[in-house]
């Protein structure tokens, strides 16, 4: 709960030479420049001053300008703003004798305002950080620009409200004071630019795996790699989708593994012949192949490589 009790203060209060000895304020009025937290009491008696303060408090409204056509208005009730029960005769005497004010003038509690700000903020659009997407046409990752939202710092607005109410100011403008919650990552930031460079370096990888059992070479190119990649929740980290790469590795195992010591070949005449195979009884080591491909893509390594094998069960 934020409750504020304001000690009385006045600006440029000169001592009244006509004040009775001992500081009596009977039949006297507030001197010129007797302004208390936005309420001018010049020439008023103690009772008139009381009424002026109570009227000002009762009629008070505060409009907060966050931007063009973006305002929030609070009434005295919203602010729990009240005039304190002050001895205005004693107050007048203290002003005449240039002494410290004997009492508090107004009080307010911003707890209700804090709750309303929270509810209002939930309805506002959040800012969006810059993020990566894959451009299918050009086969590259691109950065999407950040987007500013309308959510604000509730703490900063509350501070501005407190400052205004202390002076009973009718309105305040908080635009340009860092009150809005701006995107944390912009497209031109070093973090975003590094992420873009890293993502496209992964696409630039080109690998040629030779499989010993079949003496065939399988090429992993940009398009294939792109089908395995996804952008993480933070919008910048590009990662390999395990299921996608696993499916590819399983396919390579099926195509290039040999489970027996012989292989049958179809002849042109429609028959078949059986040949001994030197590399028989070997199967693609799927774990090793998966890790090798992932490491190459992640580190931007290209080139010719030998597919790993293990003895078949």
mmCIF file of C-alpha atoms in Angstrom:
data_model
loop_
_atom_site.group_PDB
_atom_site.id
_atom_site.type_symbol
_atom_site.label_atom_id
_atom_site.label_comp_id
_atom_site.label_asym_id
_atom_site.label_seq_id
_atom_site.Cartn_x
_atom_site.Cartn_y
_atom_site.Cartn_z
ATOM 1 C CA UNK A 1 0.000 0.000 0.000
ATOM 2 C CA UNK A 2 1.367 3.399 -0.988
ATOM 3 C CA UNK A 3 -0.011 5.991 1.403
ATOM 4 C CA UNK A 4 1.349 9.515 1.453
ATOM 5 C CA UNK A 5 0.751 12.158 4.108
ATOM 6 C CA UNK A 6 1.992 15.551 3.003
ATOM 7 C CA UNK A 7 3.537 17.947 5.472
ATOM 8 C CA UNK A 8 2.479 21.489 4.851
ATOM 9 C CA UNK A 9 4.826 23.820 3.100
ATOM 10 C CA UNK A 10 4.486 27.181 1.409
ATOM 11 C CA UNK A 11 6.583 29.086 -1.073
ATOM 12 C CA UNK A 12 7.903 32.611 -0.576
ATOM 13 C CA UNK A 13 5.926 33.287 2.557
ATOM 14 C CA UNK A 14 6.956 36.659 4.022
ATOM 15 C CA UNK A 15 6.475 37.540 7.667
ATOM 16 C CA UNK A 16 3.436 39.746 8.281
ATOM 17 C CA UNK A 17 4.515 42.787 10.302
ATOM 18 C CA UNK A 18 0.917 43.283 11.407
ATOM 19 C CA UNK A 19 0.761 39.888 13.099
ATOM 20 C CA UNK A 20 -0.114 40.074 16.761
ATOM 21 C CA UNK A 21 2.671 39.332 19.219
ATOM 22 C CA UNK A 22 2.960 35.656 20.038
ATOM 23 C CA UNK A 23 1.861 34.501 16.606
ATOM 24 C CA UNK A 24 -1.919 35.022 16.955
ATOM 25 C CA UNK A 25 -3.690 34.677 13.575
ATOM 26 C CA UNK A 26 -7.046 36.126 14.668
ATOM 27 C CA UNK A 27 -8.387 38.613 12.060
ATOM 28 C CA UNK A 28 -5.383 37.963 9.839
ATOM 29 C CA UNK A 29 -5.068 36.386 6.392
ATOM 30 C CA UNK A 30 -2.498 34.386 4.537
ATOM 31 C CA UNK A 31 0.150 36.658 2.999
ATOM 32 C CA UNK A 32 0.973 36.840 -0.693
ATOM 33 C CA UNK A 33 2.574 33.792 -2.319
ATOM 34 C CA UNK A 34 1.018 31.393 0.187
ATOM 35 C CA UNK A 35 0.732 28.411 -2.146
ATOM 36 C CA UNK A 36 0.384 24.993 -0.588
ATOM 37 C CA UNK A 37 0.774 22.015 -2.928
ATOM 38 C CA UNK A 38 -0.959 23.764 -5.791
ATOM 39 C CA UNK A 39 -3.613 25.564 -3.735
ATOM 40 C CA UNK A 40 -3.189 29.348 -3.505
ATOM 41 C CA UNK A 41 -4.369 30.794 -0.173
ATOM 42 C CA UNK A 42 -3.336 34.421 -0.676
ATOM 43 C CA UNK A 43 -5.565 36.833 1.294
ATOM 44 C CA UNK A 44 -7.691 34.061 2.809
ATOM 45 C CA UNK A 45 -8.684 33.661 6.396
ATOM 46 C CA UNK A 46 -8.069 30.365 8.127
ATOM 47 C CA UNK A 47 -11.621 29.169 7.420
ATOM 48 C CA UNK A 48 -11.498 30.297 3.801
ATOM 49 C CA UNK A 49 -8.224 28.447 3.381
ATOM 50 C CA UNK A 50 -9.734 25.268 4.798
ATOM 51 C CA UNK A 51 -12.627 25.495 2.362
ATOM 52 C CA UNK A 52 -10.311 26.174 -0.587
ATOM 53 C CA UNK A 53 -8.183 23.125 0.161
ATOM 54 C CA UNK A 54 -11.201 20.882 0.675
ATOM 55 C CA UNK A 55 -12.777 22.107 -2.585
ATOM 56 C CA UNK A 56 -9.529 21.574 -4.499
ATOM 57 C CA UNK A 57 -9.175 18.047 -3.156
ATOM 58 C CA UNK A 58 -12.792 17.156 -3.843
ATOM 59 C CA UNK A 59 -12.664 18.427 -7.455
ATOM 60 C CA UNK A 60 -9.206 17.088 -8.236
ATOM 61 C CA UNK A 61 -8.653 14.911 -11.286
ATOM 62 C CA UNK A 62 -5.344 13.822 -12.758
ATOM 63 C CA UNK A 63 -4.856 13.111 -16.456
ATOM 64 C CA UNK A 64 -1.775 11.158 -17.475
ATOM 65 C CA UNK A 65 -0.741 11.608 -21.087
ATOM 66 C CA UNK A 66 1.173 8.573 -22.324
ATOM 67 C CA UNK A 67 1.117 9.589 -25.967
ATOM 68 C CA UNK A 68 -1.074 10.984 -28.701
ATOM 69 C CA UNK A 69 -4.672 9.975 -28.000
ATOM 70 C CA UNK A 70 -3.416 7.822 -25.131
ATOM 71 C CA UNK A 71 -4.474 9.190 -21.742
ATOM 72 C CA UNK A 72 -5.542 7.854 -18.368
ATOM 73 C CA UNK A 73 -7.617 9.947 -15.932
ATOM 74 C CA UNK A 74 -7.975 9.408 -12.180
ATOM 75 C CA UNK A 75 -10.363 11.168 -9.798
ATOM 76 C CA UNK A 76 -9.814 12.046 -6.161
ATOM 77 C CA UNK A 77 -11.743 8.883 -5.305
ATOM 78 C CA UNK A 78 -9.402 6.751 -7.419
ATOM 79 C CA UNK A 79 -6.460 8.303 -5.625
ATOM 80 C CA UNK A 80 -8.060 8.030 -2.177
ATOM 81 C CA UNK A 81 -7.236 11.714 -1.886
ATOM 82 C CA UNK A 82 -8.577 13.524 1.165
ATOM 83 C CA UNK A 83 -8.056 16.800 3.002
ATOM 84 C CA UNK A 84 -6.665 16.252 6.472
ATOM 85 C CA UNK A 85 -8.328 17.703 9.566
ATOM 86 C CA UNK A 86 -5.962 20.635 10.011
ATOM 87 C CA UNK A 87 -5.996 23.458 12.555
ATOM 88 C CA UNK A 88 -5.906 26.260 9.981
ATOM 89 C CA UNK A 89 -5.601 28.940 12.664
ATOM 90 C CA UNK A 90 -2.366 27.298 13.794
ATOM 91 C CA UNK A 91 -1.325 26.957 10.156
ATOM 92 C CA UNK A 92 -1.923 30.635 9.508
ATOM 93 C CA UNK A 93 0.061 31.578 12.601
ATOM 94 C CA UNK A 94 2.982 29.422 11.493
ATOM 95 C CA UNK A 95 2.988 31.082 8.070
ATOM 96 C CA UNK A 96 2.843 34.584 9.549
ATOM 97 C CA UNK A 97 5.690 33.792 11.926
ATOM 98 C CA UNK A 98 7.664 31.824 9.296
ATOM 99 C CA UNK A 99 7.585 28.679 11.405
ATOM 100 C CA UNK A 100 7.308 25.056 10.407
ATOM 101 C CA UNK A 101 3.802 23.958 9.492
ATOM 102 C CA UNK A 102 2.077 22.280 12.442
ATOM 103 C CA UNK A 103 0.028 19.743 10.508
ATOM 104 C CA UNK A 104 -0.486 17.682 7.383
ATOM 105 C CA UNK A 105 -2.658 19.108 4.636
ATOM 106 C CA UNK A 106 -3.644 16.236 2.336
ATOM 107 C CA UNK A 107 -3.198 12.482 2.136
ATOM 108 C CA UNK A 108 -3.593 9.914 -0.625
ATOM 109 C CA UNK A 109 -3.266 6.190 -1.172
ATOM 110 C CA UNK A 110 -2.268 4.841 -4.600
ATOM 111 C CA UNK A 111 -3.108 1.186 -3.960
ATOM 112 C CA UNK A 112 -6.257 1.327 -6.112
ATOM 113 C CA UNK A 113 -4.381 3.158 -8.856
ATOM 114 C CA UNK A 114 -1.693 0.473 -8.860
ATOM 115 C CA UNK A 115 -4.329 -2.228 -9.377
ATOM 116 C CA UNK A 116 -5.999 -0.275 -12.177
ATOM 117 C CA UNK A 117 -2.691 0.308 -13.923
ATOM 118 C CA UNK A 118 -1.975 -3.404 -13.776
ATOM 119 C CA UNK A 119 -5.370 -4.251 -15.311
ATOM 120 C CA UNK A 120 -5.024 -1.597 -18.002
ATOM 121 C CA UNK A 121 -1.527 -2.760 -18.888
ATOM 122 C CA UNK A 122 -2.714 -6.322 -19.479
ATOM 123 C CA UNK A 123 -4.934 -5.050 -22.280
ATOM 124 C CA UNK A 124 -2.072 -3.300 -24.033
ATOM 125 C CA UNK A 125 0.123 -4.695 -26.778
ATOM 126 C CA UNK A 126 3.516 -5.969 -25.699
ATOM 127 C CA UNK A 127 6.633 -5.012 -27.635
ATOM 128 C CA UNK A 128 8.144 -7.675 -29.887
ATOM 129 C CA UNK A 129 11.853 -8.350 -30.188
ATOM 130 C CA UNK A 130 13.576 -8.761 -33.536
ATOM 131 C CA UNK A 131 13.419 -12.402 -34.621
ATOM 132 C CA UNK A 132 14.653 -14.791 -37.301
ATOM 133 C CA UNK A 133 12.569 -16.532 -39.957
ATOM 134 C CA UNK A 134 13.539 -18.686 -42.913
ATOM 135 C CA UNK A 135 13.037 -17.145 -46.363
ATOM 136 C CA UNK A 136 11.912 -20.073 -48.536
ATOM 137 C CA UNK A 137 12.370 -18.177 -51.788
ATOM 138 C CA UNK A 138 15.948 -17.072 -51.159
ATOM 139 C CA UNK A 139 16.841 -20.017 -48.919
ATOM 140 C CA UNK A 140 18.366 -17.891 -46.178
ATOM 141 C CA UNK A 141 17.474 -16.755 -42.674
ATOM 142 C CA UNK A 142 16.376 -13.134 -42.365
ATOM 143 C CA UNK A 143 15.827 -10.783 -39.438
ATOM 144 C CA UNK A 144 12.400 -9.342 -38.807
ATOM 145 C CA UNK A 145 12.359 -5.852 -37.300
ATOM 146 C CA UNK A 146 11.343 -5.315 -33.709
ATOM 147 C CA UNK A 147 7.909 -3.798 -32.998
ATOM 148 C CA UNK A 148 7.218 -1.318 -30.202
ATOM 149 C CA UNK A 149 4.138 -1.974 -28.090
ATOM 150 C CA UNK A 150 1.991 0.117 -25.777
ATOM 151 C CA UNK A 151 2.694 -1.570 -22.437
ATOM 152 C CA UNK A 152 4.267 0.750 -19.879
ATOM 153 C CA UNK A 153 6.293 0.523 -16.711
ATOM 154 C CA UNK A 154 3.701 0.572 -13.960
ATOM 155 C CA UNK A 155 6.343 1.559 -11.437
ATOM 156 C CA UNK A 156 7.399 4.635 -13.427
ATOM 157 C CA UNK A 157 3.819 5.747 -13.992
ATOM 158 C CA UNK A 158 3.089 5.403 -10.261
ATOM 159 C CA UNK A 159 6.090 7.591 -9.445
ATOM 160 C CA UNK A 160 4.818 10.208 -11.891
ATOM 161 C CA UNK A 161 1.336 10.035 -10.353
ATOM 162 C CA UNK A 162 2.698 10.462 -6.837
ATOM 163 C CA UNK A 163 4.740 13.485 -7.906
ATOM 164 C CA UNK A 164 1.714 15.100 -9.555
ATOM 165 C CA UNK A 165 -0.701 14.483 -6.690
ATOM 166 C CA UNK A 166 1.695 16.021 -4.171
ATOM 167 C CA UNK A 167 1.289 19.304 -6.067
ATOM 168 C CA UNK A 168 -2.325 18.659 -7.099
ATOM 169 C CA UNK A 169 -1.209 19.066 -10.710
ATOM 170 C CA UNK A 170 -4.086 18.587 -13.152
ATOM 171 C CA UNK A 171 -2.081 16.659 -15.720
ATOM 172 C CA UNK A 172 1.283 15.144 -16.503
ATOM 173 C CA UNK A 173 2.994 13.846 -19.621
ATOM 174 C CA UNK A 174 5.219 10.819 -19.244
ATOM 175 C CA UNK A 175 5.895 10.204 -22.939
ATOM 176 C CA UNK A 176 9.612 10.168 -23.701
ATOM 177 C CA UNK A 177 10.660 9.341 -20.152
ATOM 178 C CA UNK A 178 11.370 5.674 -20.847
ATOM 179 C CA UNK A 179 7.981 4.712 -19.477
ATOM 180 C CA UNK A 180 7.096 2.326 -22.306
ATOM 181 C CA UNK A 181 8.477 -1.206 -22.296
ATOM 182 C CA UNK A 182 10.498 -1.148 -25.502
ATOM 183 C CA UNK A 183 11.829 -4.248 -27.305
ATOM 184 C CA UNK A 184 14.906 -5.689 -25.616
ATOM 185 C CA UNK A 185 16.461 -6.921 -28.856
ATOM 186 C CA UNK A 186 16.544 -4.780 -31.991
ATOM 187 C CA UNK A 187 17.406 -5.935 -35.502
ATOM 188 C CA UNK A 188 20.564 -3.813 -35.554
ATOM 189 C CA UNK A 189 21.805 -5.085 -32.181
ATOM 190 C CA UNK A 190 24.979 -7.130 -31.998
ATOM 191 C CA UNK A 191 23.055 -10.052 -30.517
ATOM 192 C CA UNK A 192 20.597 -10.198 -33.418
ATOM 193 C CA UNK A 193 23.260 -9.723 -36.073
ATOM 194 C CA UNK A 194 25.405 -12.501 -34.588
ATOM 195 C CA UNK A 195 22.394 -14.827 -34.501
ATOM 196 C CA UNK A 196 21.688 -14.111 -38.174
ATOM 197 C CA UNK A 197 25.283 -14.792 -39.147
ATOM 198 C CA UNK A 198 25.359 -18.055 -37.182
ATOM 199 C CA UNK A 199 22.063 -19.268 -38.655
ATOM 200 C CA UNK A 200 23.131 -18.684 -42.247
ATOM 201 C CA UNK A 201 26.534 -20.232 -41.585
ATOM 202 C CA UNK A 202 24.673 -23.437 -40.686
ATOM 203 C CA UNK A 203 22.911 -23.332 -44.049
ATOM 204 C CA UNK A 204 26.215 -22.836 -45.869
ATOM 205 C CA UNK A 205 27.478 -26.240 -44.721
ATOM 206 C CA UNK A 206 27.895 -28.864 -47.469
ATOM 207 C CA UNK A 207 28.774 -32.474 -46.564
ATOM 208 C CA UNK A 208 29.528 -35.539 -48.680
ATOM 209 C CA UNK A 209 29.332 -38.810 -46.734
ATOM 210 C CA UNK A 210 30.799 -41.936 -48.331
ATOM 211 C CA UNK A 211 29.216 -45.218 -47.208
ATOM 212 C CA UNK A 212 31.706 -48.107 -47.335
ATOM 213 C CA UNK A 213 29.186 -50.946 -47.771
ATOM 214 C CA UNK A 214 27.732 -49.491 -50.942
ATOM 215 C CA UNK A 215 30.591 -47.239 -52.072
ATOM 216 C CA UNK A 216 28.004 -44.528 -52.556
ATOM 217 C CA UNK A 217 28.151 -40.882 -51.530
ATOM 218 C CA UNK A 218 25.251 -38.994 -50.000
ATOM 219 C CA UNK A 219 25.279 -35.202 -50.153
ATOM 220 C CA UNK A 220 23.841 -32.972 -47.450
ATOM 221 C CA UNK A 221 23.128 -29.556 -48.954
ATOM 222 C CA UNK A 222 21.509 -26.254 -47.980
ATOM 223 C CA UNK A 223 17.974 -27.317 -48.780
ATOM 224 C CA UNK A 224 18.241 -30.535 -46.771
ATOM 225 C CA UNK A 225 19.810 -28.751 -43.799
ATOM 226 C CA UNK A 226 17.072 -26.101 -43.872
ATOM 227 C CA UNK A 227 14.460 -28.859 -43.467
ATOM 228 C CA UNK A 228 16.143 -29.902 -40.209
ATOM 229 C CA UNK A 229 16.393 -26.465 -38.613
ATOM 230 C CA UNK A 230 13.973 -24.469 -36.491
ATOM 231 C CA UNK A 231 14.076 -21.118 -34.705
ATOM 232 C CA UNK A 232 13.841 -21.401 -30.921
ATOM 233 C CA UNK A 233 11.355 -19.651 -28.648
ATOM 234 C CA UNK A 234 13.696 -16.697 -28.159
ATOM 235 C CA UNK A 235 13.431 -15.938 -31.884
ATOM 236 C CA UNK A 236 17.197 -15.985 -32.422
ATOM 237 C CA UNK A 237 18.609 -19.402 -31.578
ATOM 238 C CA UNK A 238 18.465 -21.772 -34.551
ATOM 239 C CA UNK A 239 18.611 -25.445 -33.642
ATOM 240 C CA UNK A 240 18.436 -28.832 -35.314
ATOM 241 C CA UNK A 241 15.096 -30.611 -34.874
ATOM 242 C CA UNK A 242 16.149 -34.000 -33.452
ATOM 243 C CA UNK A 243 13.282 -35.922 -35.042
ATOM 244 C CA UNK A 244 14.101 -34.586 -38.501
ATOM 245 C CA UNK A 245 17.767 -35.479 -38.402
ATOM 246 C CA UNK A 246 17.035 -38.836 -36.760
ATOM 247 C CA UNK A 247 14.696 -39.727 -39.604
ATOM 248 C CA UNK A 248 17.432 -38.962 -42.132
ATOM 249 C CA UNK A 249 20.025 -41.009 -40.224
ATOM 250 C CA UNK A 250 17.625 -43.963 -40.004
ATOM 251 C CA UNK A 251 17.101 -43.763 -43.751
ATOM 252 C CA UNK A 252 20.876 -43.856 -44.288
ATOM 253 C CA UNK A 253 21.105 -46.909 -42.031
ATOM 254 C CA UNK A 254 18.483 -48.717 -44.061
ATOM 255 C CA UNK A 255 20.095 -47.837 -47.390
ATOM 256 C CA UNK A 256 23.755 -48.452 -46.531
ATOM 257 C CA UNK A 257 23.896 -51.246 -43.951
ATOM 258 C CA UNK A 258 24.676 -54.913 -44.712
ATOM 259 C CA UNK A 259 23.496 -57.574 -42.324
ATOM 260 C CA UNK A 260 24.963 -60.740 -43.940
ATOM 261 C CA UNK A 261 28.151 -61.906 -45.643
ATOM 262 C CA UNK A 262 26.562 -62.079 -49.091
ATOM 263 C CA UNK A 263 24.645 -59.749 -51.343
ATOM 264 C CA UNK A 264 22.349 -60.775 -54.224
ATOM 265 C CA UNK A 265 22.431 -58.895 -57.545
ATOM 266 C CA UNK A 266 19.880 -59.153 -60.337
ATOM 267 C CA UNK A 267 21.316 -60.126 -63.730
ATOM 268 C CA UNK A 268 20.201 -58.701 -67.045
ATOM 269 C CA UNK A 269 18.670 -62.046 -67.865
ATOM 270 C CA UNK A 270 16.347 -61.849 -64.904
ATOM 271 C CA UNK A 271 18.218 -64.211 -62.654
ATOM 272 C CA UNK A 272 20.346 -63.455 -59.627
ATOM 273 C CA UNK A 273 23.866 -64.080 -58.455
ATOM 274 C CA UNK A 274 25.272 -64.160 -54.974
ATOM 275 C CA UNK A 275 28.594 -62.469 -54.212
ATOM 276 C CA UNK A 276 30.707 -62.254 -51.115
ATOM 277 C CA UNK A 277 30.913 -58.708 -49.763
ATOM 278 C CA UNK A 278 34.033 -57.563 -47.962
ATOM 279 C CA UNK A 279 32.122 -55.073 -45.891
ATOM 280 C CA UNK A 280 29.384 -57.486 -44.998
ATOM 281 C CA UNK A 281 27.989 -57.560 -41.503
ATOM 282 C CA UNK A 282 28.271 -53.828 -40.967
ATOM 283 C CA UNK A 283 25.568 -51.342 -40.107
ATOM 284 C CA UNK A 284 25.629 -47.569 -40.069
ATOM 285 C CA UNK A 285 26.370 -46.279 -36.586
ATOM 286 C CA UNK A 286 23.320 -44.045 -36.324
ATOM 287 C CA UNK A 287 24.338 -42.354 -33.073
ATOM 288 C CA UNK A 288 27.801 -41.492 -34.375
ATOM 289 C CA UNK A 289 26.432 -40.310 -37.720
ATOM 290 C CA UNK A 290 23.792 -38.152 -36.051
ATOM 291 C CA UNK A 291 26.377 -36.530 -33.785
ATOM 292 C CA UNK A 292 28.845 -35.982 -36.619
ATOM 293 C CA UNK A 293 26.285 -34.300 -38.865
ATOM 294 C CA UNK A 294 24.965 -32.156 -35.997
ATOM 295 C CA UNK A 295 28.452 -31.090 -34.973
ATOM 296 C CA UNK A 296 29.415 -30.169 -38.536
ATOM 297 C CA UNK A 297 26.272 -28.090 -39.065
ATOM 298 C CA UNK A 298 26.528 -26.364 -35.682
ATOM 299 C CA UNK A 299 30.201 -25.483 -36.175
ATOM 300 C CA UNK A 300 29.936 -24.584 -39.859
ATOM 301 C CA UNK A 301 32.203 -27.409 -41.043
ATOM 302 C CA UNK A 302 31.942 -28.621 -44.669
ATOM 303 C CA UNK A 303 33.756 -31.325 -46.616
ATOM 304 C CA UNK A 304 34.036 -35.015 -47.475
ATOM 305 C CA UNK A 305 33.531 -37.506 -44.672
ATOM 306 C CA UNK A 306 33.364 -41.246 -44.074
ATOM 307 C CA UNK A 307 30.156 -42.577 -42.647
ATOM 308 C CA UNK A 308 30.733 -44.394 -39.328
ATOM 309 C CA UNK A 309 29.910 -48.105 -39.039
ATOM 310 C CA UNK A 310 29.612 -50.735 -36.355
ATOM 311 C CA UNK A 311 29.538 -54.492 -36.660
ATOM 312 C CA UNK A 312 26.060 -55.849 -37.301
ATOM 313 C CA UNK A 313 24.479 -58.022 -34.619
#
